[in-house]
Each structure stands twice: as C-alpha cells, then as structure tokens.
Amino acid sequence: MNLDVRSLRTFSRLAHSGAEKAAGSVTTLAGIDTYVNVTKVELGTKADVENEFAETDLVSVNIGFDGGLDGRTVLAFSPESAARLVDALMPGIDTTDADGELAASSLKEVANIMLGGFIDGWADYLDTSIDITTPTYVDEEGDGPLEDIEADGFEHDDETERILVFRNQLEAADDAIGFDLYMIPTPASIQTIVEASGDGGALPVESFAAFSEMIDDGATQASDDITAMTGIETDVEVSRLSFVPIEGVPMSLTDAVRRGVVLEFSGMPSGYIAILFDEPSAESIASSLLPGMEDDEAMRQSAIQEIGNIVTSGFLDGWANTLETTIEISPPEHVHDIGSAIVDPLATDLAQSQEYAFLIDSTIRTDDDEFTCDIYALPDETELRKALEQLSPAA
C-alpha cells in the first residue's frame, strides 16, 4: 500500500464531503443543525482506535461496506449525545429502561441513512457500486466496533500494524450533541483510491509507519524526561500522525485553557512544536521544580519553559538520530491561552505555503489523570516529505 500527499488530499476531501452529507441527514431527520468540525486522516493501529472506545465509553453503530471498496464505517456517540439524539427523534423514549431496544433501533436507522450517504460519495468518485451491511449497535459495555475487523477483509491480526482511519468530528450548533464518524477501509481499498487519484510518486505506507514509530519513541522519551525531572510517573496515552486541512488544526484542540511553551525547529524536518499542560499540571510542574516559589510568577514561568525545552529535545532527538541529521530548536516561548488560540498562529504561518498539515499529537498522563501533557508538532510538508523518502524501505 502506497500513499502520497495528493492521495491524502483526495481522501480528506471525500471524507469531509461525505461527513457534510451525514450532518445534513441529522439536520433533516432530527431538526438539529449539525456541522462538520474537523476531518482527519489518521495513521494508527487497530489497538489505538479500540482504546479510544474503551477509555471514553462510547456508544456506536457499525456498518460494513463492500464492492468497489471494502471496510467498516462507525458512528460513535457519548451515551449522553446518543440519548439526546434519540430524544429529538422519538420524544419520551427512555434510553436506559425498557425502551432501550427501541432507542438502539432508532440510532441504527439514523446511522444507516447517515453512513449510506457518506459512502455514496466515495462510490460516485470511483464510479463504482458499494454495498453496505445491516447496522450493528454496540453499547458502551461492548467489546468495541473493531473486534471482528479481520472479517471485513483485513488480512492480519496484528494489533500494532498500521491502518488508515478517516475520522470526522461532527457537532450540533448548540453543542448539545457531538459525535465522530469513522471510516476504516482495507489496505486493498486504500490502494484503489490512491490509483484513482492519479498518484505518480507515492511512498510505501511503511515510510509513514516508520515515522509514526519515531513519534512513539519521541513521546516515550519525553515521558521519561518529565518523570526524571519532576518525580511524577507518566505514560504515553496516545501518539498519532494525522493529515488535516490547515484551517482545521486549531479545531483539533479543545478550548480548554493550556499553559506551556511553543518552539520552532529547523532541519529535516522543520516546523513548530507546542508542549501544553492543563493548568493543574502546569502548577504541579512548577511546584515540583521550584518548591516554595508559589508567589514568584516569573520563576514559575521559567520552570515551565525549562521543562518544555527538555521535553522538546527528548521528543525530537530521536528523529535526528534516525534521520542522521541535525534538528535545531529555538528558545521556548511561554504561552497561556486556550489550546486552539495557541496553535492558530502556527497553522497560519504554515498556511502561507501549504493547504494541509501533518499534525503530530501525543498525550502523556498519569494513570489517575492528575497530570496531562499534550505535545503537538506541525512539520513543514516539504521537509516532511524528504524525511519520509529517507525512511522509505527502498531508500
């Protein structure tokens, strides 16, 4: 399976267009104005996707597809969002009592219409026919929507093998309902779309997988550095590579207030990186490094800048070693704002030379969620391409 930026753009446009059709279906059926917040093409593993469902107790409806394309689509809600949607469709239905089966049936019907429209766009683009299966409802206690993914044409049972996931985040205008729409094609189907996009310089997916492994290793080193400096035991919760329209980068972050640092890195690749803590975590960092300095804001800011600098070095050093290059980093700039506002100027700068961005998203936290550190990196597309070429098995 080969990928390139051109085919990824095609994937993104098709996924976004299909998601807009799905959002329109919700608006028509339930009378709830719904829009697509952001569309991402993510390179991850089956385990990554399953973990998201396991950790957030999502309700989902799954529909397989086959024909011109093979794979699985998943519509995932929080239980609260699912209940609100059912209430809009069938007022008075108790989703937790005897009417629970009726509520599940209602969600399956909505998903059938939404996901059917989503798949139709791909069929039109490929000038083929794609059939969809009967919807399957999985509640928050279920085993997850990808439990039997091998039955959909995936020729492996390796939890660590990379798969391509198209993920659309949809929200109601009043924030009452939010949900994700996933599409997970088989590797053979991805190759079909790549060939249809007229690709002439695709790289093996192994190149992207090797870069993702570099991200994983960098996040692990950053986690170790945090633990060494603060004495707080942390682990990497998630680390992934996404392809997203440049204007969607800020929307990939929540509007929760974050505190941390922003740095620029140069070499191969070059770009920007933000090391962001939630406010309690930032206070824990400052207190662990400078006990008794609670009233000295300048010193606490300096402590956050120092750990941000060290975390960035740990995150990027592995890249430089693997690519046999040198990556320089700028002095850390302290930031304290909502997450989307922090990364917006970084995306705006990259938008001068590219329409899409590769967003690297790593989350480090403690088991009890008392400490969270998010790492967001935005490499320059041209420089990243050079790095991926160097990681190609044929290089």
XYZ file of N, CA, C and O in Angstrom, residues 78-276:
796
model
N -21.062 9.740 22.577
C -21.096 9.549 24.018
C -22.511 9.086 24.362
O -23.455 9.379 23.622
N -22.709 8.347 25.458
C -24.068 7.936 25.824
C -25.014 9.121 25.943
O -26.198 9.027 25.582
N -24.509 10.265 26.429
C -25.368 11.454 26.596
C -25.811 11.997 25.241
O -26.972 12.355 25.047
N -24.890 12.058 24.285
C -25.243 12.552 22.955
C -26.219 11.604 22.264
O -27.153 12.045 21.573
N -26.000 10.301 22.442
C -26.919 9.326 21.846
C -28.328 9.507 22.405
O -29.323 9.477 21.666
N -28.413 9.718 23.728
C -29.731 9.902 24.363
C -30.414 11.168 23.855
O -31.629 11.175 23.603
N -29.650 12.241 23.668
C -30.251 13.499 23.183
C -30.740 13.355 21.745
O -31.779 13.892 21.374
N -29.973 12.636 20.920
C -30.403 12.443 19.542
C -31.667 11.601 19.482
O -32.607 11.923 18.733
N -31.709 10.534 20.262
C -32.908 9.700 20.291
C -34.107 10.507 20.784
O -35.212 10.394 20.247
N -33.894 11.353 21.779
C -34.990 12.167 22.306
C -35.515 13.133 21.238
O -36.717 13.397 21.161
N -34.606 13.644 20.406
C -35.038 14.539 19.326
C -35.841 13.783 18.271
O -36.784 14.316 17.681
N -35.462 12.518 18.036
C -36.156 11.706 17.042
C -37.449 11.111 17.576
O -38.455 11.031 16.864
N -37.416 10.688 18.848
C -38.548 9.993 19.459
C -38.738 10.523 20.879
O -38.305 9.903 21.843
N -39.338 11.692 21.019
C -39.505 12.297 22.346
C -40.185 11.349 23.333
O -41.143 10.646 22.991
N -39.641 11.305 24.546
C -40.262 10.496 25.594
C -39.684 9.112 25.729
O -40.010 8.387 26.677
N -38.798 8.688 24.801
C -38.206 7.357 24.875
C -37.134 7.339 25.963
O -36.251 8.200 26.008
N -37.204 6.352 26.838
C -36.210 6.200 27.906
C -35.116 5.266 27.405
O -35.331 4.068 27.252
N -33.952 5.815 27.136
C -32.871 5.009 26.555
C -32.237 4.062 27.551
O -31.423 3.227 27.172
N -32.560 4.165 28.816
C -31.906 3.324 29.822
C -32.850 2.286 30.423
O -32.449 1.494 31.256
N -34.114 2.276 29.968
C -35.098 1.385 30.581
C -35.619 0.398 29.532
O -34.901 -0.019 28.636
N -36.883 0.083 29.627
C -37.465 -0.917 28.740
C -37.446 -0.490 27.282
O -37.537 -1.317 26.382
N -37.353 0.812 27.064
C -37.337 1.312 25.694
C -35.938 1.347 25.097
O -35.748 1.878 24.000
N -34.971 0.789 25.804
C -33.599 0.843 25.319
C -33.434 0.188 23.966
O -32.695 0.680 23.105
N -34.129 -0.936 23.722
C -34.039 -1.606 22.427
C -34.610 -0.731 21.318
O -34.066 -0.671 20.217
N -35.681 -0.029 21.624
C -36.275 0.881 20.652
C -35.323 2.032 20.350
O -35.192 2.472 19.203
N -34.653 2.535 21.381
C -33.685 3.614 21.185
C -32.530 3.146 20.301
O -32.084 3.873 19.410
N -32.035 1.938 20.550
C -30.958 1.395 19.728
C -31.398 1.259 18.283
O -30.646 1.566 17.350
N -32.639 0.826 18.094
C -33.184 0.704 16.744
C -33.239 2.053 16.048
O -32.935 2.175 14.858
N -33.597 3.084 16.812
C -33.661 4.434 16.259
C -32.282 4.914 15.823
O -32.116 5.484 14.735
N -31.261 4.673 16.659
C -29.899 5.062 16.311
C -29.405 4.304 15.080
O -28.710 4.869 14.223
N -29.758 3.027 14.976
C -29.335 2.246 13.817
C -29.946 2.799 12.534
O -29.279 2.846 11.493
N -31.190 3.236 12.614
C -31.847 3.792 11.434
C -31.190 5.094 11.004
O -30.935 5.328 9.812
N -30.879 5.960 11.992
C -30.185 7.212 11.677
C -28.822 6.912 11.062
O -28.427 7.511 10.051
N -28.091 5.976 11.666
C -26.761 5.640 11.167
C -26.823 5.070 9.761
O -25.969 5.358 8.912
N -27.839 4.269 9.492
C -27.992 3.676 8.173
C -28.120 4.755 7.099
O -27.500 4.681 6.032
N -28.901 5.791 7.403
C -29.094 6.891 6.458
C -27.820 7.738 6.352
O -27.363 8.068 5.259
N -27.241 8.079 7.514
C -26.047 8.926 7.527
C -24.857 8.256 6.838
O -24.207 8.843 5.965
N -24.575 7.008 7.232
C -23.402 6.341 6.708
C -23.604 5.907 5.265
O -22.644 5.853 4.481
N -24.855 5.630 4.887
C -25.138 5.320 3.491
C -24.816 6.506 2.601
O -24.187 6.375 1.543
N -25.224 7.706 3.017
C -24.908 8.913 2.262
C -23.417 9.185 2.227
O -22.875 9.661 1.218
N -22.749 8.881 3.324
C -21.296 9.076 3.406
C -20.578 8.210 2.379
O -19.686 8.679 1.650
N -20.977 6.946 2.282
C -20.336 6.009 1.359
C -20.674 6.339 -0.094
O -19.852 6.138 -1.002
N -21.860 6.879 -0.349
C -22.271 7.186 -1.727
C -21.270 8.121 -2.416
O -21.024 7.989 -3.625
N -20.716 9.061 -1.667
C -19.757 9.992 -2.259
C -18.504 9.293 -2.759
O -17.964 9.637 -3.819
N -18.046 8.303 -2.027
C -16.873 7.538 -2.452
C -17.207 6.713 -3.696
O -16.388 6.609 -4.618
N -18.426 6.142 -3.726
C -18.836 5.357 -4.891
C -18.908 6.235 -6.132
O -18.489 5.828 -7.223
N -19.433 7.446 -5.982
C -19.527 8.362 -7.127
C -18.133 8.714 -7.643
O -17.909 8.765 -8.860
N -17.202 8.995 -6.731
C -15.850 9.384 -7.139
C -15.166 8.255 -7.904
O -14.480 8.490 -8.914
N -15.353 7.022 -7.447
C -14.693 5.874 -8.060
C -15.503 5.285 -9.211
O -15.055 4.342 -9.869
N -16.719 5.841 -9.435
C -17.610 5.352 -10.485
C -17.826 3.850 -10.348
O -17.617 3.059 -11.275
N -18.222 3.459 -9.131
C -18.433 2.057 -8.834
C -19.641 1.921 -7.917
O -20.263 2.923 -7.537
N -19.996 0.715 -7.593
C -21.085 0.485 -6.634
C -20.505 -0.072 -5.345
O -19.576 -0.898 -5.375
N -21.027 0.413 -4.222
C -20.581 -0.039 -2.908
C -21.816 -0.405 -2.097
O -22.727 0.412 -1.944
N -21.863 -1.621 -1.629
C -22.988 -2.086 -0.820
C -22.656 -1.941 0.660
O -21.490 -2.063 1.070
N -23.679 -1.687 1.473
C -23.475 -1.589 2.918
C -24.257 -2.679 3.627
O -25.281 -3.150 3.139
N -23.748 -3.088 4.792
C -24.356 -4.169 5.557
C -25.413 -3.627 6.520
O -25.569 -2.423 6.684
N -26.101 -4.533 7.162
C -27.082 -4.154 8.188
C -26.365 -3.535 9.380
O -25.324 -4.040 9.822
N -26.876 -2.426 9.934
C -26.202 -1.770 11.067
C -26.140 -2.666 12.301
O -27.064 -3.439 12.580
N -25.044 -2.554 13.028
C -24.859 -3.260 14.296
C -24.676 -2.236 15.400
O -23.829 -1.352 15.298
N -25.472 -2.363 16.452
C -25.390 -1.436 17.587
C -24.475 -2.026 18.655
O -24.571 -3.210 19.003
N -23.557 -1.206 19.182
C -22.650 -1.628 20.258
C -22.766 -0.610 21.384
O -22.455 0.572 21.184
N -23.229 -1.039 22.560
C -23.346 -0.086 23.665
C -22.001 0.103 24.343
O -20.994 -0.507 23.968
N -21.977 0.967 25.366
C -20.707 1.320 25.993
C -20.061 0.165 26.737
O -18.887 0.230 27.104
N -20.812 -0.913 26.952
C -20.262 -2.090 27.624
C -19.747 -3.117 26.631
O -19.248 -4.163 27.015
N -19.877 -2.840 25.339
C -19.485 -3.803 24.323
C -17.985 -3.928 24.166
O -17.192 -3.238 24.815
N -17.573 -4.825 23.251
C -16.154 -5.103 23.043
C -15.487 -4.129 22.080
O -14.293 -4.238 21.826
N -16.250 -3.185 21.548
C -15.653 -2.219 20.620
C -16.023 -2.534 19.185
O -16.286 -3.684 18.830
N -16.036 -1.522 18.335
C -16.537 -1.686 16.968
C -15.588 -2.425 16.025
O -15.983 -2.816 14.948
N -14.331 -2.639 16.411
C -13.374 -3.277 15.519
C -12.994 -4.671 15.986
O -12.006 -5.238 15.544
N -13.797 -5.220 16.890
C -13.459 -6.508 17.481
C -13.287 -7.579 16.404
O -12.398 -8.420 16.477
N -14.134 -7.550 15.371
C -14.074 -8.571 14.324
C -13.632 -7.966 13.000
O -14.067 -8.351 11.935
N -12.712 -7.011 13.061
C -12.333 -6.280 11.855
C -11.719 -7.190 10.794
O -11.854 -6.935 9.603
N -11.076 -8.292 11.208
C -10.488 -9.180 10.219
C -11.543 -9.747 9.274
O -11.259 -10.045 8.120
N -12.770 -9.861 9.747
C -13.838 -10.390 8.895
C -14.199 -9.431 7.773
O -14.853 -9.801 6.814
N -13.765 -8.177 7.878
C -14.083 -7.184 6.859
C -13.033 -7.118 5.755
O -13.045 -6.211 4.932
N -12.090 -8.044 5.732
C -11.103 -8.056 4.660
C -9.720 -7.599 5.071
O -8.855 -7.436 4.226
N -9.499 -7.384 6.356
C -8.168 -7.043 6.834
C -7.413 -8.353 7.030
O -7.832 -9.212 7.803
N -6.308 -8.481 6.339
C -5.624 -9.774 6.278
C -4.567 -9.920 7.362
O -3.500 -10.487 7.142
N -4.835 -9.379 8.524
C -3.862 -9.509 9.605
C -4.600 -9.494 10.933
O -5.738 -9.081 11.033
N -3.917 -9.966 11.940
C -4.478 -9.942 13.292
C -3.452 -9.328 14.228
O -3.283 -9.759 15.360
N -2.738 -8.316 13.722
C -1.663 -7.680 14.476
C -2.159 -6.355 15.022
O -2.472 -5.437 14.273
N -2.246 -6.248 16.350
C -2.760 -5.037 16.977
C -1.862 -3.830 16.714
O -2.289 -2.696 16.873
N -0.603 -4.065 16.317
C 0.332 -2.952 16.126
C 0.516 -2.580 14.660
O 1.218 -1.625 14.357
N -0.085 -3.319 13.730
C 0.050 -2.976 12.324
C -0.770 -1.720 12.024
O -1.890 -1.566 12.498
N -0.211 -0.831 11.199
C -0.841 0.463 10.948
C -2.026 0.322 10.004
O -1.970 -0.407 9.009
N -3.102 1.043 10.325
C -4.251 1.127 9.446
C -4.580 2.603 9.238
O -4.221 3.458 10.040
N -5.241 2.905 8.124
C -5.623 4.276 7.817
C -7.069 4.477 8.251
O -7.956 3.683 7.908
N -7.293 5.532 9.014
C -8.623 5.814 9.560
C -9.031 7.224 9.138
O -8.272 8.174 9.326
N -10.217 7.359 8.554
C -10.769 8.676 8.251
C -11.724 9.036 9.376
O -12.724 8.343 9.601
N -11.424 10.116 10.080
C -12.194 10.478 11.268
C -12.782 11.877 11.108
O -12.061 12.843 10.874
N -14.084 11.972 11.221
C -14.796 13.238 11.123
C -15.452 13.548 12.457
O -16.169 12.697 13.011
N -15.217 14.732 12.982
C -15.861 15.164 14.214
C -17.024 16.081 13.853
O -16.830 17.099 13.187
N -18.232 15.691 14.269
C -19.435 16.456 13.974
C -20.035 16.976 15.270
O -19.963 16.311 16.315
N -20.628 18.160 15.202
C -21.218 18.770 16.389
C -22.522 19.458 16.014
O -22.690 19.939 14.888
N -23.436 19.511 16.984
C -24.649 20.306 16.819
C -24.322 21.765 17.081
O -23.407 22.086 17.843
N -25.072 22.655 16.430
C -24.796 24.083 16.559
C -24.899 24.554 18.001
O -24.223 25.504 18.404
N -25.745 23.897 18.801
C -25.912 24.312 20.195
C -25.051 23.490 21.153
O -25.223 23.567 22.369
N -24.119 22.690 20.599
C -23.210 21.859 21.392
C -23.914 20.773 22.191
O -23.308 20.130 23.049
N -25.209 20.555 21.900
C -25.949 19.539 22.662
C -25.546 18.125 22.259
O -25.645 17.192 23.046
N -25.102 17.961 21.028
C -24.740 16.640 20.518
C -23.393 16.733 19.808
O -23.150 17.647 19.022
N -22.520 15.788 20.095
C -21.262 15.683 19.378
C -20.983 14.219 19.101
O -21.319 13.351 19.915
N -20.431 13.919 17.940
C -20.146 12.524 17.630
C -19.057 12.450 16.566
O -18.741 13.428 15.885
N -18.460 11.274 16.441
C -17.397 11.029 15.465
C -17.879 10.027 14.434
O -18.616 9.086 14.753
N -17.459 10.235 13.195
C -17.758 9.319 12.107
C -16.425 8.781 11.594
O -15.586 9.534 11.115
N -16.234 7.483 11.744
C -15.004 6.838 11.314
C -15.259 6.040 10.032
O -16.312 5.431 9.865
N -14.261 6.034 9.159
C -14.261 5.118 8.018
C -12.911 4.431 8.002
O -11.868 5.094 8.044
N -12.919 3.099 7.962
C -11.676 2.331 8.013
C -11.670 1.371 6.822
O -12.247 0.289 6.880
N -11.051 1.786 5.713
C -11.003 0.911 4.535
C -9.913 -0.148 4.691
O -8.962 0.025 5.447
N -10.055 -1.233 3.948
C -8.999 -2.235 3.910
C -7.803 -1.679 3.139
O -7.942 -0.757 2.330
N -6.613 -2.240 3.355
C -5.445 -1.775 2.596
C -5.644 -1.844 1.088
O -5.225 -0.940 0.355
N -6.302 -2.904 0.603
C -6.534 -3.023 -0.843
C -7.425 -1.895 -1.338
O -7.221 -1.358 -2.431
N -8.409 -1.494 -0.531
C -9.305 -0.409 -0.932
C -8.586 0.927 -0.943
O -8.838 1.782 -1.801
N -7.689 1.133 0.014
C -6.903 2.365 0.030
C -6.076 2.471 -1.244
O -5.990 3.533 -1.867
N -5.495 1.346 -1.674
C -4.710 1.360 -2.892
C -5.574 1.700 -4.100
O -5.139 2.406 -5.017
N -6.822 1.257 -4.086
C -7.748 1.573 -5.172
C -7.956 3.084 -5.278
O -7.959 3.653 -6.375
N -8.111 3.739 -4.127
C -8.337 5.192 -4.126
C -7.067 5.918 -4.551
O -7.116 6.913 -5.289
N -5.906 5.437 -4.104
C -4.636 6.057 -4.487
C -4.481 6.025 -6.005
O -4.131 7.034 -6.644
N -4.772 4.885 -6.595
C -4.633 4.757 -8.050
C -5.620 5.655 -8.777
O -5.306 6.246 -9.816
N -6.829 5.815 -8.220
C -7.832 6.669 -8.854
C -7.471 8.143 -8.766
O -7.913 8.942 -9.596
N -6.646 8.501 -7.781
C -6.280 9.907 -7.612
C -5.158 10.333 -8.549
O -4.740 11.486 -8.541
N -4.653 9.408 -9.384
C -3.635 9.764 -10.354
C -2.261 9.925 -9.751
O -1.436 10.659 -10.263
N -1.992 9.217 -8.688
C -0.714 9.342 -7.987
C 0.440 8.929 -8.881
O 0.368 7.955 -9.602
N 1.512 9.715 -8.782
C 2.685 9.363 -9.551
C 3.936 9.244 -8.705
O 4.983 8.919 -9.209
N 3.861 9.538 -7.431
C 5.061 9.497 -6.598
C 4.751 9.075 -5.191
O 5.236 9.679 -4.233
N 3.944 8.028 -5.069
C 3.538 7.595 -3.734
C 4.679 6.887 -3.029
O 5.548 6.283 -3.642
N 4.643 6.981 -1.701
C 5.616 6.299 -0.860
C 4.952 5.106 -0.197
O 3.752 5.138 0.110
N 5.706 4.042 0.066
C 5.125 2.900 0.772
C 4.603 3.331 2.138
O 5.189 4.189 2.798
N 3.498 2.726 2.553
C 2.932 3.074 3.850
C 3.925 2.778 4.967
O 3.859 3.365 6.047
N 4.899 1.889 4.684
C 5.926 1.597 5.683
C 6.721 2.847 6.052
O 7.213 2.971 7.172
N 6.846 3.802 5.093
C 7.554 5.050 5.399
C 6.799 5.837 6.452
O 7.382 6.374 7.399
N 5.482 5.926 6.278
C 4.652 6.628 7.251
C 4.641 5.878 8.580
O 4.657 6.488 9.646
N 4.617 4.541 8.499
C 4.629 3.748 9.728
C 5.938 3.946 10.483
O 5.955 4.058 11.712
N 7.054 4.018 9.737
C 8.353 4.238 10.387
C 8.385 5.605 11.056
O 8.936 5.760 12.160
N 7.789 6.616 10.407
C 7.751 7.941 11.019
C 6.865 7.917 12.269
O 7.180 8.549 13.279
N 5.743 7.186 12.193
C 4.873 7.065 13.365
C 5.599 6.404 14.529
O 5.405 6.770 15.690
N 6.449 5.436 14.212
C 7.229 4.795 15.269
C 8.225 5.779 15.881
O 8.486 5.752 17.087
N 8.777 6.680 15.046
C 9.643 7.729 15.578
C 8.873 8.618 16.544
O 9.390 9.029 17.586
N 7.619 8.921 16.198
C 6.773 9.739 17.076
C 6.555 9.020 18.412
O 6.654 9.617 19.481
N 6.247 7.711 18.316
C 6.039 6.921 19.534
C 7.276 6.954 20.420
O 7.193 7.161 21.640
N 8.443 6.746 19.801
C 9.696 6.726 20.568
C 9.968 8.101 21.189
O 10.423 8.200 22.341
N 9.696 9.167 20.423
C 9.917 10.512 20.949
C 9.007 10.817 22.119
O 9.426 11.431 23.114
N 7.744 10.386 22.017
C 6.805 10.616 23.111
C 7.225 9.847 24.363
O 7.112 10.350 25.487
N 7.713 8.633 24.162
C 8.194 7.838 25.303
C 9.374 8.516 25.984
O 9.458 8.577 27.220
N 10.309 9.046 25.176
C 11.451 9.750 25.750
C 10.996 11.001 26.491
O 11.505 11.310 27.580
N 10.031 11.728 25.923
C 9.512 12.919 26.586
C 8.860 12.555 27.918
O 9.030 13.252 28.926
N 8.126 11.452 27.951
C 7.504 10.994 29.190
C 8.557 10.660 30.240
O 8.427 11.032 31.415
N 9.616 9.974 29.803
C 10.698 9.634 30.729
C 11.376 10.896 31.277
O 11.741 10.953 32.461
N 11.530 11.905 30.410
C 12.181 13.142 30.842
C 11.333 13.880 31.874
O 11.862 14.447 32.843
N 10.009 13.877 31.669
C 9.110 14.515 32.640
C 9.226 13.819 33.997
O 9.333 14.464 35.048
N 9.221 12.491 33.966
C 9.325 11.726 35.214
C 10.657 11.980 35.911
O 10.715 12.174 37.134
N 11.732 12.020 35.122
C 13.051 12.244 35.713
C 13.158 13.617 36.362
O 13.778 13.772 37.426
N 12.545 14.631 35.748
C 12.665 15.991 36.269
C 11.739 16.272 37.448
O 12.072 17.015 38.359
N 10.547 15.667 37.413
C 9.527 16.019 38.408
C 9.264 14.935 39.434
O 8.659 15.215 40.477
N 9.661 13.710 39.151
C 9.337 12.607 40.045
C 7.911 12.111 39.868
O 7.462 11.223 40.590
N 7.178 12.656 38.893
C 5.796 12.249 38.618
C 5.814 11.152 37.562
O 6.292 11.362 36.441
N 5.304 9.967 37.901
C 5.297 8.855 36.954
C 4.255 9.097 35.864
O 3.075 9.299 36.141
N 4.688 9.095 34.614
C 3.787 9.336 33.494
C 3.952 8.241 32.441
O 4.969 7.549 32.390
N 2.946 8.111 31.598
C 2.982 7.171 30.479
C 2.404 7.857 29.249
O 1.614 8.808 29.343
N 2.769 7.352 28.078
C 2.214 7.856 26.827
C 0.860 7.206 26.615
O 0.747 5.983 26.526
N -0.190 8.034 26.549
C -1.533 7.502 26.351
C -1.831 7.294 24.876
O -2.416 6.289 24.477
N -1.464 8.268 24.058
C -1.721 8.157 22.617
C -0.667 8.961 21.881
O -0.169 9.974 22.370
N -0.298 8.484 20.708
C 0.655 9.205 19.872
C 0.310 8.868 18.429
O 0.368 7.704 18.031
N -0.071 9.881 17.631
C -0.552 9.573 16.296
C -0.186 10.661 15.296
O 0.093 11.796 15.653
N -0.231 10.267 14.038
C 0.041 11.161 12.920
C -1.256 11.342 12.144
O -1.868 10.369 11.709
N -1.689 12.604 11.987
C -2.922 12.908 11.270
C -2.634 13.852 10.116
O -1.688 14.654 10.170
N -3.456 13.749 9.084
C -3.398 14.659 7.947
C -4.698 15.446 7.963
O -5.785 14.868 7.935
N -4.603 16.775 8.033
C -5.786 17.589 8.284
C -5.678 18.890 7.483
O -4.568 19.408 7.282
N -6.801 19.428 6.985
C -6.740 20.753 6.352
C -6.141 21.764 7.325
O -6.433 21.736 8.518
N -5.309 22.662 6.814
C -4.567 23.566 7.687
C -5.493 24.379 8.586
O -5.191 24.632 9.750
N -6.673 24.774 8.050
C -7.587 25.562 8.873
C -8.238 24.732 9.970
O -8.814 25.266 10.914
N -8.136 23.393 9.854
C -8.717 22.523 10.864
C -7.795 22.236 12.024
O -8.213 21.620 13.014
N -6.530 22.666 11.928
C -5.573 22.375 13.003
C -6.026 22.956 14.341
O -6.068 22.243 15.354
N -6.392 24.261 14.413
C -6.842 24.784 15.712
C -8.085 24.066 16.235
O -8.243 23.901 17.449
N -8.961 23.621 15.321
C -10.184 22.946 15.747
C -9.917 21.551 16.285
O -10.791 20.926 16.886
N -8.696 21.052 16.065
C -8.343 19.747 16.597
C -8.086 19.788 18.095
O -8.023 18.751 18.756
N -7.909 21.000 18.633
C -7.692 21.180 20.065
C -8.962 21.686 20.716
O -9.774 22.365 20.081
N -9.130 21.390 21.968
C -10.278 21.900 22.698
C -10.030 23.351 23.089
O -8.923 23.869 22.949
N -11.074 23.991 23.591
C -10.947 25.371 24.051
C -10.613 25.446 25.537
O -10.767 26.498 26.156
N -10.166 24.334 26.106
C -9.697 24.364 27.491
C -8.415 25.181 27.566
O -7.618 25.222 26.626
N -8.205 25.861 28.696
C -7.014 26.691 28.870
C -5.786 25.799 29.059
O -5.817 24.821 29.803
N -4.734 26.138 28.344
C -3.475 25.397 28.429
C -2.339 26.361 28.751
O -2.388 27.548 28.446
N -1.303 25.817 29.349
C -0.121 26.601 29.662
C 1.094 25.776 29.270
O 1.154 24.576 29.520
N 2.059 26.425 28.634
C 3.231 25.678 28.219
C 4.160 26.520 27.388
O 4.335 27.716 27.646
N 4.748 25.883 26.354
C 5.717 26.589 25.511
C 5.479 26.241 24.048
O 4.951 25.167 23.720
N 5.899 27.151 23.185
C 5.918 26.938 21.744
C 7.345 27.145 21.265
O 8.021 28.091 21.692
N 7.817 26.258 20.405
C 9.166 26.364 19.865
C 9.122 26.114 18.362
O 8.227 25.429 17.849
N 10.106 26.622 17.663
C 10.293 26.320 16.250
C 11.481 25.387 16.115
O 12.481 25.541 16.822
N 11.371 24.375 15.244
C 12.513 23.508 14.995
C 12.869 23.574 13.508
O 12.015 23.784 12.652
N 14.151 23.431 13.213
C 14.618 23.542 11.835
C 15.619 22.450 11.538
O 16.370 22.006 12.406
N 15.645 22.010 10.310
C 16.490 20.907 9.875
C 15.669 20.049 8.938
O 14.936 20.552 8.093
N 15.733 18.740 9.095
C 14.873 17.839 8.333
C 14.211 16.859 9.302
O 14.880 15.956 9.811
N 12.924 17.073 9.588
C 12.044 18.133 9.083
C 12.163 19.403 9.923
O 12.828 19.427 10.950
N 11.465 20.443 9.475
C 11.355 21.688 10.218
C 9.884 21.930 10.525
O 8.997 21.274 9.967
N 9.621 22.893 11.415
C 8.227 23.177 11.750
C 8.095 23.777 13.131
O 9.004 24.446 13.628
N 6.954 23.527 13.767
C 6.656 24.076 15.084
C 6.237 22.954 16.030
O 5.704 21.920 15.610
N 6.453 23.190 17.308
C 6.025 22.240 18.324
C 5.500 23.006 19.536
O 6.046 24.053 19.900
N 4.416 22.517 20.095
C 3.832 23.112 21.300
C 3.769 22.043 22.381
O 3.258 20.941 22.142
N 4.300 22.356 23.553
C 4.236 21.476 24.723
C 3.237 22.126 25.675
O 3.513 23.178 26.253
N 2.059 21.518 25.824
C 0.969 22.162 26.544
C 0.512 21.315 27.732
O 0.273 20.106 27.592
